[in-house]
XYZ file of N, CA, C and O in Angstrom:
652
model
N -1.011 -15.109 -1.459
C 0.214 -14.331 -1.564
C 1.378 -15.277 -1.861
O 1.520 -16.326 -1.272
N 2.237 -14.838 -2.768
C 3.404 -15.635 -3.147
C 4.545 -15.293 -2.200
O 4.814 -14.125 -1.908
N 5.231 -16.311 -1.733
C 6.375 -16.049 -0.862
C 7.610 -16.735 -1.426
O 7.537 -17.509 -2.365
N 8.741 -16.450 -0.821
C 9.992 -17.045 -1.282
C 10.820 -16.043 -2.056
O 10.535 -14.850 -2.089
N 11.853 -16.548 -2.714
C 12.739 -15.696 -3.502
C 12.141 -15.475 -4.880
O 12.243 -16.332 -5.764
N 11.488 -14.323 -5.054
C 10.821 -14.013 -6.318
C 11.255 -12.636 -6.809
O 11.873 -11.866 -6.084
N 10.880 -12.355 -8.035
C 11.062 -11.028 -8.608
C 9.703 -10.342 -8.544
O 8.709 -10.886 -9.015
N 9.677 -9.149 -7.945
C 8.438 -8.373 -7.878
C 8.735 -6.953 -8.341
O 9.494 -6.228 -7.695
N 8.162 -6.590 -9.478
C 8.277 -5.221 -9.976
C 6.872 -4.653 -9.883
O 5.939 -5.194 -10.479
N 6.698 -3.601 -9.108
C 5.348 -3.153 -8.794
C 5.142 -1.663 -9.056
O 6.095 -0.904 -9.209
N 3.848 -1.286 -9.099
C 3.448 0.108 -9.176
C 2.757 0.473 -7.864
O 2.001 -0.313 -7.322
N 2.995 1.663 -7.389
C 2.397 2.170 -6.160
C 1.252 3.106 -6.567
O 1.431 4.312 -6.671
N 0.070 2.533 -6.808
C -1.025 3.291 -7.417
C -1.475 4.497 -6.596
O -1.811 5.530 -7.161
N -1.494 4.379 -5.259
C -1.882 5.524 -4.413
C -0.967 6.717 -4.661
O -1.414 7.829 -4.903
N 0.336 6.455 -4.541
C 1.302 7.544 -4.609
C 1.712 7.903 -6.030
O 2.133 9.031 -6.273
N 1.609 6.972 -6.975
C 2.022 7.268 -8.353
C 1.246 8.451 -8.929
O 1.841 9.406 -9.423
N -0.080 8.386 -8.889
C -0.876 9.467 -9.484
C -0.678 10.754 -8.687
O -0.545 11.828 -9.259
N -0.617 10.639 -7.368
C -0.416 11.813 -6.516
C 0.905 12.506 -6.863
O 0.941 13.714 -7.121
N 1.993 11.743 -6.888
C 3.315 12.315 -7.166
C 3.405 12.887 -8.581
O 3.993 13.956 -8.790
N 2.816 12.193 -9.546
C 2.857 12.668 -10.935
C 2.086 13.983 -11.075
O 2.545 14.913 -11.751
N 0.930 14.072 -10.434
C 0.157 15.321 -10.498
C 0.886 16.453 -9.776
O 0.832 17.603 -10.223
N 1.589 16.132 -8.705
C 2.409 17.145 -8.019
C 3.452 17.717 -8.976
O 3.728 18.914 -8.958
N 4.034 16.848 -9.821
C 5.030 17.313 -10.803
C 4.432 18.333 -11.756
O 5.115 19.258 -12.185
N 3.164 18.158 -12.096
C 2.512 19.062 -13.042
C 1.683 20.143 -12.381
O 0.895 20.832 -13.052
N 1.850 20.331 -11.079
C 0.997 21.238 -10.300
C 0.889 22.637 -10.901
O -0.212 23.188 -11.004
N 2.004 23.239 -11.295
C 1.966 24.614 -11.808
C 1.012 24.758 -12.991
O 0.277 25.740 -13.079
N 1.004 23.788 -13.879
C 0.103 23.854 -15.033
C -1.323 23.453 -14.651
O -2.292 24.015 -15.156
N -1.445 22.476 -13.765
C -2.765 22.008 -13.338
C -3.545 23.134 -12.664
O -4.760 23.266 -12.850
N -2.863 23.983 -11.903
C -3.535 25.080 -11.204
C -4.105 26.138 -12.146
O -4.862 27.008 -11.708
N -3.786 26.055 -13.438
C -4.381 26.966 -14.420
C -5.832 26.588 -14.735
O -6.538 27.351 -15.396
N -6.269 25.430 -14.275
C -7.624 24.947 -14.560
C -8.504 25.080 -13.324
O -8.022 25.081 -12.193
N -9.820 25.217 -13.568
C -10.767 25.451 -12.471
C -11.269 24.167 -11.834
O -11.599 24.149 -10.655
N -11.376 23.114 -12.623
C -11.933 21.867 -12.106
C -11.278 20.689 -12.816
O -11.032 20.753 -14.019
N -11.000 19.619 -12.055
C -10.409 18.413 -12.638
C -11.433 17.288 -12.612
O -12.064 17.028 -11.584
N -11.560 16.627 -13.737
C -12.415 15.450 -13.856
C -11.517 14.227 -14.050
O -10.702 14.209 -14.969
N -11.667 13.238 -13.197
C -10.994 11.958 -13.402
C -12.020 11.016 -14.005
O -13.073 10.773 -13.418
N -11.717 10.501 -15.177
C -12.618 9.552 -15.836
C -12.129 8.162 -15.467
O -11.193 7.627 -16.053
N -12.779 7.602 -14.449
C -12.397 6.306 -13.882
C -13.483 5.290 -14.212
O -14.571 5.326 -13.631
N -13.227 4.398 -15.172
C -14.249 3.434 -15.595
C -14.483 2.347 -14.541
O -13.623 1.514 -14.313
N -15.636 2.401 -13.906
C -15.980 1.423 -12.860
C -16.086 0.007 -13.413
O -15.742 -0.948 -12.749
N -16.587 -0.116 -14.645
C -16.866 -1.449 -15.182
C -15.967 -1.794 -16.363
O -16.412 -2.327 -17.360
N -14.691 -1.504 -16.237
C -13.743 -1.818 -17.310
C -13.541 -3.333 -17.401
O -13.674 -4.050 -16.414
N -13.222 -3.803 -18.591
C -12.964 -5.233 -18.793
C -11.821 -5.680 -17.887
O -11.879 -6.719 -17.249
N -10.762 -4.867 -17.836
C -9.651 -5.117 -16.928
C -9.708 -4.015 -15.874
O -9.259 -2.900 -16.124
N -10.291 -4.306 -14.702
C -10.506 -3.256 -13.697
C -9.216 -2.557 -13.277
O -8.158 -3.168 -13.194
N -9.343 -1.257 -13.021
C -8.215 -0.449 -12.579
C -8.209 -0.410 -11.051
O -9.270 -0.409 -10.425
N -7.039 -0.345 -10.452
C -6.960 -0.313 -8.989
C -7.698 0.900 -8.406
O -7.533 2.017 -8.889
N -8.482 0.666 -7.386
C -9.214 1.743 -6.700
C -8.243 2.728 -6.055
O -8.605 3.866 -5.779
N -7.027 2.289 -5.806
C -6.051 3.170 -5.168
C -5.719 4.377 -6.037
O -5.243 5.404 -5.529
N -5.981 4.298 -7.340
C -5.819 5.462 -8.219
C -6.731 6.586 -7.719
O -6.331 7.753 -7.664
N -7.958 6.223 -7.345
C -8.919 7.211 -6.839
C -8.395 7.863 -5.552
O -8.514 9.072 -5.371
N -7.817 7.049 -4.663
C -7.294 7.571 -3.396
C -6.230 8.640 -3.630
O -6.254 9.701 -3.008
N -5.282 8.344 -4.509
C -4.206 9.292 -4.797
C -4.722 10.569 -5.444
O -4.265 11.672 -5.136
N -5.722 10.432 -6.332
C -6.317 11.581 -7.012
C -7.040 12.483 -6.007
O -6.838 13.701 -5.984
N -7.872 11.882 -5.163
C -8.629 12.649 -4.169
C -7.679 13.332 -3.184
O -7.867 14.490 -2.819
N -6.635 12.628 -2.777
C -5.639 13.191 -1.861
C -4.986 14.435 -2.474
O -4.829 15.467 -1.812
N -4.622 14.357 -3.762
C -4.008 15.485 -4.464
C -4.960 16.680 -4.518
O -4.581 17.804 -4.168
N -6.190 16.441 -4.953
C -7.163 17.534 -5.094
C -7.488 18.163 -3.738
O -7.606 19.386 -3.625
N -7.611 17.338 -2.715
C -7.929 17.836 -1.371
C -6.792 18.694 -0.818
O -7.025 19.757 -0.247
N -5.567 18.235 -1.010
C -4.407 18.986 -0.510
C -4.347 20.381 -1.113
O -4.040 21.356 -0.439
N -4.653 20.480 -2.416
C -4.525 21.753 -3.126
C -5.853 22.498 -3.276
O -5.919 23.497 -3.994
N -6.894 22.004 -2.590
C -8.228 22.618 -2.624
C -8.733 22.825 -4.052
O -9.251 23.883 -4.401
N -8.547 21.802 -4.873
C -8.976 21.848 -6.274
C -10.336 21.179 -6.387
O -10.548 20.076 -5.877
N -11.263 21.857 -7.048
C -12.587 21.298 -7.308
C -12.420 20.102 -8.244
O -11.703 20.190 -9.248
N -13.060 18.977 -7.915
C -12.909 17.788 -8.752
C -14.204 16.997 -8.824
O -15.112 17.176 -8.023
N -14.243 16.116 -9.814
C -15.370 15.205 -9.982
C -14.839 13.913 -10.603
O -13.912 13.952 -11.402
N -15.441 12.806 -10.215
C -15.059 11.518 -10.784
C -16.202 11.058 -11.677
O -17.358 10.986 -11.241
N -15.880 10.797 -12.944
C -16.863 10.340 -13.927
C -16.584 8.885 -14.273
O -15.437 8.452 -14.247
N -17.615 8.164 -14.648
C -17.474 6.775 -15.067
C -16.992 6.671 -16.521
O -16.316 5.725 -16.893
N -17.375 7.647 -17.319
C -16.986 7.666 -18.739
C -17.189 9.060 -19.303
O -17.790 9.916 -18.661
N -16.685 9.286 -20.507
C -16.967 10.523 -21.242
C -18.262 10.274 -22.009
O -18.292 9.465 -22.936
N -19.310 10.939 -21.568
C -20.616 10.755 -22.200
C -20.668 11.492 -23.531
O -19.927 12.444 -23.753
N -21.567 11.057 -24.407
C -21.675 11.651 -25.742
C -21.973 13.128 -25.728
O -21.527 13.869 -26.583
N -22.754 13.565 -24.764
C -23.179 14.968 -24.731
C -22.662 15.676 -23.474
O -23.346 16.501 -22.892
N -21.450 15.357 -23.108
C -20.856 15.949 -21.903
C -20.777 17.468 -22.065
O -20.514 17.973 -23.157
N -21.062 18.181 -20.989
C -20.989 19.641 -21.019
C -19.555 20.042 -20.690
O -19.053 19.787 -19.602
N -18.907 20.639 -21.671
C -17.513 21.076 -21.509
C -17.485 22.564 -21.211
O -18.235 23.334 -21.799
N -16.613 22.951 -20.288
C -16.466 24.366 -19.946
C -14.997 24.747 -20.024
O -14.128 23.963 -19.642
N -14.757 25.960 -20.470
C -13.400 26.479 -20.483
C -12.872 26.433 -19.050
O -13.564 26.834 -18.116
N -11.665 25.913 -18.873
C -11.095 25.795 -17.539
C -11.210 24.397 -16.953
O -10.752 24.148 -15.849
N -11.838 23.471 -17.699
C -11.919 22.072 -17.258
C -10.630 21.345 -17.618
O -10.010 21.620 -18.650
N -10.255 20.406 -16.770
C -9.113 19.521 -17.024
C -9.602 18.088 -16.835
O -10.228 17.779 -15.828
N -9.331 17.243 -17.814
C -9.757 15.851 -17.753
C -8.554 14.928 -17.679
O -7.577 15.112 -18.407
N -8.652 13.939 -16.807
C -7.669 12.862 -16.756
C -8.405 11.603 -17.191
O -9.378 11.195 -16.549
N -7.977 11.026 -18.311
C -8.634 9.825 -18.826
C -7.728 8.620 -18.629
O -6.501 8.734 -18.686
N -8.359 7.473 -18.427
C -7.609 6.225 -18.280
C -7.785 5.371 -19.535
O -6.817 4.895 -20.107
N -9.027 5.227 -19.975
C -9.329 4.398 -21.148
C -9.092 5.186 -22.442
O -9.432 6.372 -22.530
N -8.564 4.506 -23.423
C -8.316 5.106 -24.740
C -9.615 5.613 -25.376
O -9.658 6.679 -25.980
N -10.696 4.841 -25.235
C -11.983 5.226 -25.834
C -12.493 6.541 -25.250
O -13.066 7.373 -25.960
N -12.275 6.767 -23.950
C -12.685 8.037 -23.336
C -11.828 9.189 -23.849
O -12.334 10.286 -24.090
N -10.540 8.941 -24.026
C -9.647 9.972 -24.562
C -10.097 10.388 -25.958
O -10.200 11.580 -26.257
N -10.393 9.420 -26.797
C -10.834 9.709 -28.173
C -12.138 10.490 -28.166
O -12.277 11.500 -28.862
N -13.106 10.048 -27.379
C -14.398 10.724 -27.295
C -14.230 12.156 -26.790
O -14.845 13.093 -27.309
N -13.383 12.329 -25.789
C -13.147 13.660 -25.233
C -12.525 14.589 -26.270
O -13.006 15.714 -26.465
N -11.483 14.141 -26.939
C -10.823 14.983 -27.945
C -11.797 15.370 -29.051
O -11.847 16.520 -29.484
N -12.599 14.413 -29.484
C -13.591 14.690 -30.536
C -14.586 15.761 -30.075
O -14.868 16.712 -30.803
N -15.067 15.634 -28.853
C -16.048 16.606 -28.358
C -15.425 17.981 -28.101
O -16.070 19.005 -28.313
N -14.179 17.996 -27.665
C -13.493 19.288 -27.491
C -13.408 20.000 -28.836
O -13.724 21.183 -28.954
N -13.022 19.272 -29.853
C -12.902 19.866 -31.200
C -14.257 20.262 -31.766
O -14.393 21.329 -32.357
N -15.258 19.396 -31.583
C -16.617 19.693 -32.078
C -17.182 20.962 -31.443
O -17.970 21.678 -32.061
N -16.796 21.217 -30.191
C -17.273 22.414 -29.479
C -16.353 23.613 -29.679
O -16.515 24.641 -29.030
N -15.390 23.460 -30.575
C -14.456 24.511 -30.955
C -13.624 25.059 -29.789
O -13.283 26.234 -29.745
N -13.316 24.170 -28.852
C -12.373 24.503 -27.793
C -10.982 24.097 -28.260
O -10.835 23.281 -29.162
N -9.968 24.645 -27.623
C -8.584 24.293 -27.943
C -8.011 23.450 -26.804
O -8.043 23.876 -25.640
N -7.469 22.283 -27.180
C -6.861 21.387 -26.197
C -5.573 22.031 -25.684
O -4.746 22.486 -26.464
N -5.417 22.049 -24.377
C -4.223 22.608 -23.769
C -4.325 24.102 -23.534
O -3.433 24.710 -22.926
N -5.402 24.714 -23.999
C -5.635 26.140 -23.793
C -6.945 26.316 -23.032
O -6.948 26.757 -21.896
N -8.028 25.937 -23.679
C -9.354 26.059 -23.060
C -9.633 24.887 -22.125
O -10.180 25.063 -21.037
N -9.293 23.700 -22.571
C -9.542 22.464 -21.826
C -8.260 21.642 -21.813
O -7.632 21.441 -22.852
N -7.890 21.191 -20.621
C -6.684 20.391 -20.475
C -6.995 18.906 -20.533
O -8.082 18.473 -20.150
N -6.024 18.144 -21.021
C -6.177 16.692 -21.113
C -4.887 16.030 -20.638
O -3.801 16.371 -21.100
N -5.061 15.110 -19.690
C -3.965 14.246 -19.241
C -4.459 12.822 -19.423
O -5.593 12.507 -19.049
N -3.631 11.966 -19.982
C -4.016 10.579 -20.168
C -3.135 9.677 -19.316
O -1.979 9.984 -19.052
N -3.705 8.583 -18.888
C -3.008 7.608 -18.054
C -2.348 6.593 -18.971
O -2.987 6.085 -19.896
N -1.091 6.302 -18.775
C -0.296 5.337 -19.543
C 0.073 5.860 -20.930
O -0.783 6.097 -21.769
N 1.344 6.009 -21.148
C 1.852 6.548 -22.406
C 1.815 5.507 -23.519
O 1.928 4.307 -23.270
N 1.615 5.989 -24.734
C 1.693 5.165 -25.947
C 2.363 6.018 -27.029
O 2.362 7.249 -26.926
N 2.904 5.398 -28.067
C 3.498 6.188 -29.153
C 2.482 7.149 -29.798
O 2.855 8.256 -30.185
N 1.217 6.749 -29.881
C 0.204 7.610 -30.492
C -0.032 8.866 -29.637
O -0.151 9.970 -30.168
N -0.067 8.708 -28.327
C -0.256 9.867 -27.438
C 0.938 10.811 -27.560
O 0.774 12.027 -27.553
N 2.128 10.246 -27.693
C 3.312 11.071 -27.895
C 3.202 11.840 -29.213
O 3.452 13.043 -29.269
N 2.801 11.157 -30.260
C 2.651 11.767 -31.582
C 1.607 12.885 -31.575
O 1.794 13.928 -32.197
N 0.519 12.681 -30.824
C -0.570 13.666 -30.774
C -0.320 14.776 -29.757
O -1.113 15.708 -29.641
N 0.765 14.680 -29.000
C 1.079 15.713 -28.020
C 0.209 15.668 -26.775
O -0.062 16.700 -26.166
N -0.228 14.476 -26.381
C -1.071 14.321 -25.201
C -0.190 14.173 -23.957
O 0.666 13.286 -23.894
N -0.394 15.037 -22.972
C 0.301 14.950 -21.692
C -0.125 13.653 -21.013
O -1.305 13.295 -21.033
N 0.831 12.959 -20.409
C 0.502 11.678 -19.772
C 1.114 11.577 -18.383
O 2.089 12.256 -18.059
N 0.499 10.702 -17.591
C 1.098 10.213 -16.357
C 1.201 8.711 -16.576
O 0.223 8.061 -16.934
N 2.408 8.181 -16.430
C 2.601 6.807 -16.884
C 3.766 6.121 -16.183
O 4.784 6.745 -15.882
N 3.586 4.833 -15.974
C 4.710 4.026 -15.548
C 5.631 3.845 -16.759
O 5.213 4.046 -17.898
N 6.850 3.493 -16.531
C 7.811 3.279 -17.610
C 7.800 1.792 -17.967
O 8.505 0.991 -17.356
N 6.958 1.434 -18.944
C 6.782 0.024 -19.308
C 8.067 -0.594 -19.843
O 8.377 -1.746 -19.558
N 8.834 0.174 -20.615
C 10.083 -0.342 -21.178
C 11.058 -0.688 -20.052
O 11.654 -1.770 -20.040
N 11.184 0.227 -19.096
C 12.081 -0.014 -17.968
C 11.606 -1.200 -17.128
O 12.420 -1.976 -16.635
N 10.299 -1.359 -17.007
C 9.744 -2.493 -16.259
C 10.233 -3.812 -16.870
O 10.700 -4.706 -16.168
N 10.136 -3.910 -18.189
C 10.594 -5.114 -18.885
C 12.096 -5.314 -18.768
O 12.578 -6.432 -18.547
N 12.848 -4.218 -18.908
C 14.302 -4.300 -18.814
C 14.748 -4.730 -17.416
O 15.657 -5.547 -17.272
N 14.100 -4.188 -16.388
C 14.437 -4.544 -15.004
C 14.168 -6.017 -14.758
O 14.999 -6.730 -14.181
N 13.033 -6.481 -15.223
C 12.670 -7.891 -15.053
C 13.679 -8.792 -15.768
O 14.171 -9.768 -15.194
N 13.997 -8.452 -17.008
C 14.942 -9.256 -17.787
C 16.316 -9.291 -17.118
O 16.940 -10.352 -17.002
N 16.770 -8.125 -16.643
C 18.072 -8.043 -15.976
C 18.096 -8.912 -14.716
O 19.062 -9.629 -14.456
N 17.003 -8.859 -13.963
C 16.946 -9.648 -12.728
C 16.940 -11.147 -13.028
O 17.569 -11.934 -12.317
N 16.261 -11.537 -14.087
C 16.240 -12.957 -14.479
C 17.631 -13.396 -14.920
O 18.146 -14.413 -14.467
N 18.249 -12.617 -15.800
C 19.583 -12.952 -16.317
C 20.606 -13.035 -15.185
O 21.439 -13.933 -15.153
N 20.513 -12.101 -14.238
C 21.476 -12.053 -13.127
C 21.062 -12.922 -11.934
O 21.717 -12.870 -10.888
N 19.966 -13.667 -12.119
C 19.452 -14.546 -11.053
C 19.233 -13.789 -9.738
O 19.538 -14.261 -8.648
N 18.691 -12.564 -9.878
C 18.397 -11.728 -8.712
C 16.945 -11.916 -8.298
O 16.090 -12.240 -9.125
N 16.670 -11.699 -7.035
C 15.293 -11.653 -6.557
C 15.120 -10.342 -5.817
O 16.091 -9.645 -5.519
N 13.890 -9.991 -5.523
C 13.656 -8.774 -4.763
C 12.427 -8.039 -5.243
O 11.733 -8.459 -6.169
N 12.180 -6.917 -4.589
C 11.007 -6.085 -4.830
C 11.479 -4.732 -5.340
O 12.262 -4.057 -4.660
N 11.029 -4.330 -6.535
C 11.477 -3.082 -7.148
C 10.250 -2.254 -7.547
O 9.373 -2.737 -8.263
N 10.207 -1.000 -7.068
C 9.126 -0.083 -7.467
C 9.476 0.491 -8.834
O 10.555 1.052 -9.023
N 8.575 0.346 -9.801
C 8.819 0.872 -11.139
C 8.499 2.372 -11.160
O 7.504 2.809 -10.586
N 9.336 3.179 -11.825
C 9.093 4.624 -11.880
C 7.775 4.976 -12.577
O 7.316 4.264 -13.473
N 7.200 6.072 -12.144
C 5.954 6.609 -12.707
C 6.211 8.086 -12.953
O 6.727 8.779 -12.072
N 5.898 8.570 -14.144
C 6.304 9.919 -14.535
C 5.162 10.780 -15.033
O 4.182 10.282 -15.594
N 5.337 12.078 -14.881
C 4.488 13.094 -15.505
C 5.236 13.528 -16.754
O 6.379 13.990 -16.659
N 4.627 13.347 -17.910
C 5.279 13.725 -19.173
C 4.454 14.850 -19.786
O 3.351 14.636 -20.301
N 4.986 16.063 -19.705
C 4.282 17.272 -20.135
C 4.394 17.438 -21.656
O 5.503 17.466 -22.206
N 3.242 17.532 -22.275
C 3.191 17.763 -23.728
C 2.226 18.930 -23.999
O 1.999 19.753 -23.124
N 1.644 18.970 -25.170
C 0.848 20.125 -25.601
C -0.578 20.182 -25.034
O -1.241 21.203 -25.192
N -1.072 19.120 -24.420
C -2.491 19.096 -24.060
C -2.785 19.638 -22.662
O -3.911 19.539 -22.187
N -1.785 20.209 -22.015
C -2.018 20.743 -20.665
C -1.724 22.220 -20.626
O -0.765 22.775 -20.728
C-alpha cells in the first residue's frame, strides 16, 4: 500500500454497478432475467466487486439473474432477457446473435455495456460507465494545483436505445 501525500482517483466497484443499475431500474424491470457476462479469464482481470454489486442489486429487487463467463456462439436467447456485457467481444457477439435470431435490441432483448466508448454512443448502446474524461481532468488539475487526496470518480447510467 502506498502512503503519504498522493493523488488517488478511484472507482467504487461494489457500489458503482449497484447505483448505476438503480438509476435504470424502471427500464430494467421490463425484463424477466438479467445476465451479467463477467469474463473470469480476461487478459486484464475485472474486479470481483462488480459481481457483489450486481448480485446485491438483483437480490434487492428479486430479479432472476445469471452470471456467464462469455457470450457463447449458440447462446439461447429469449424475449425478455437483458444482458450486461463487460468485454467488447461479448457485446459484438451478442448483438450479432440478437440480429441473427431476428430479435430487436431494446425491445425484445436489452443490452447494457460496461464502460462507454464513442462507438457505443454511435450505436445507441446503453452503458454504465465511469467518466474517463473527468478522471483525467481531475488528475491533471490536482497535479497542476499541487493537491493531494482521495477522489471518487463518478459512475453513470447512460440510457440509450438498447434498453
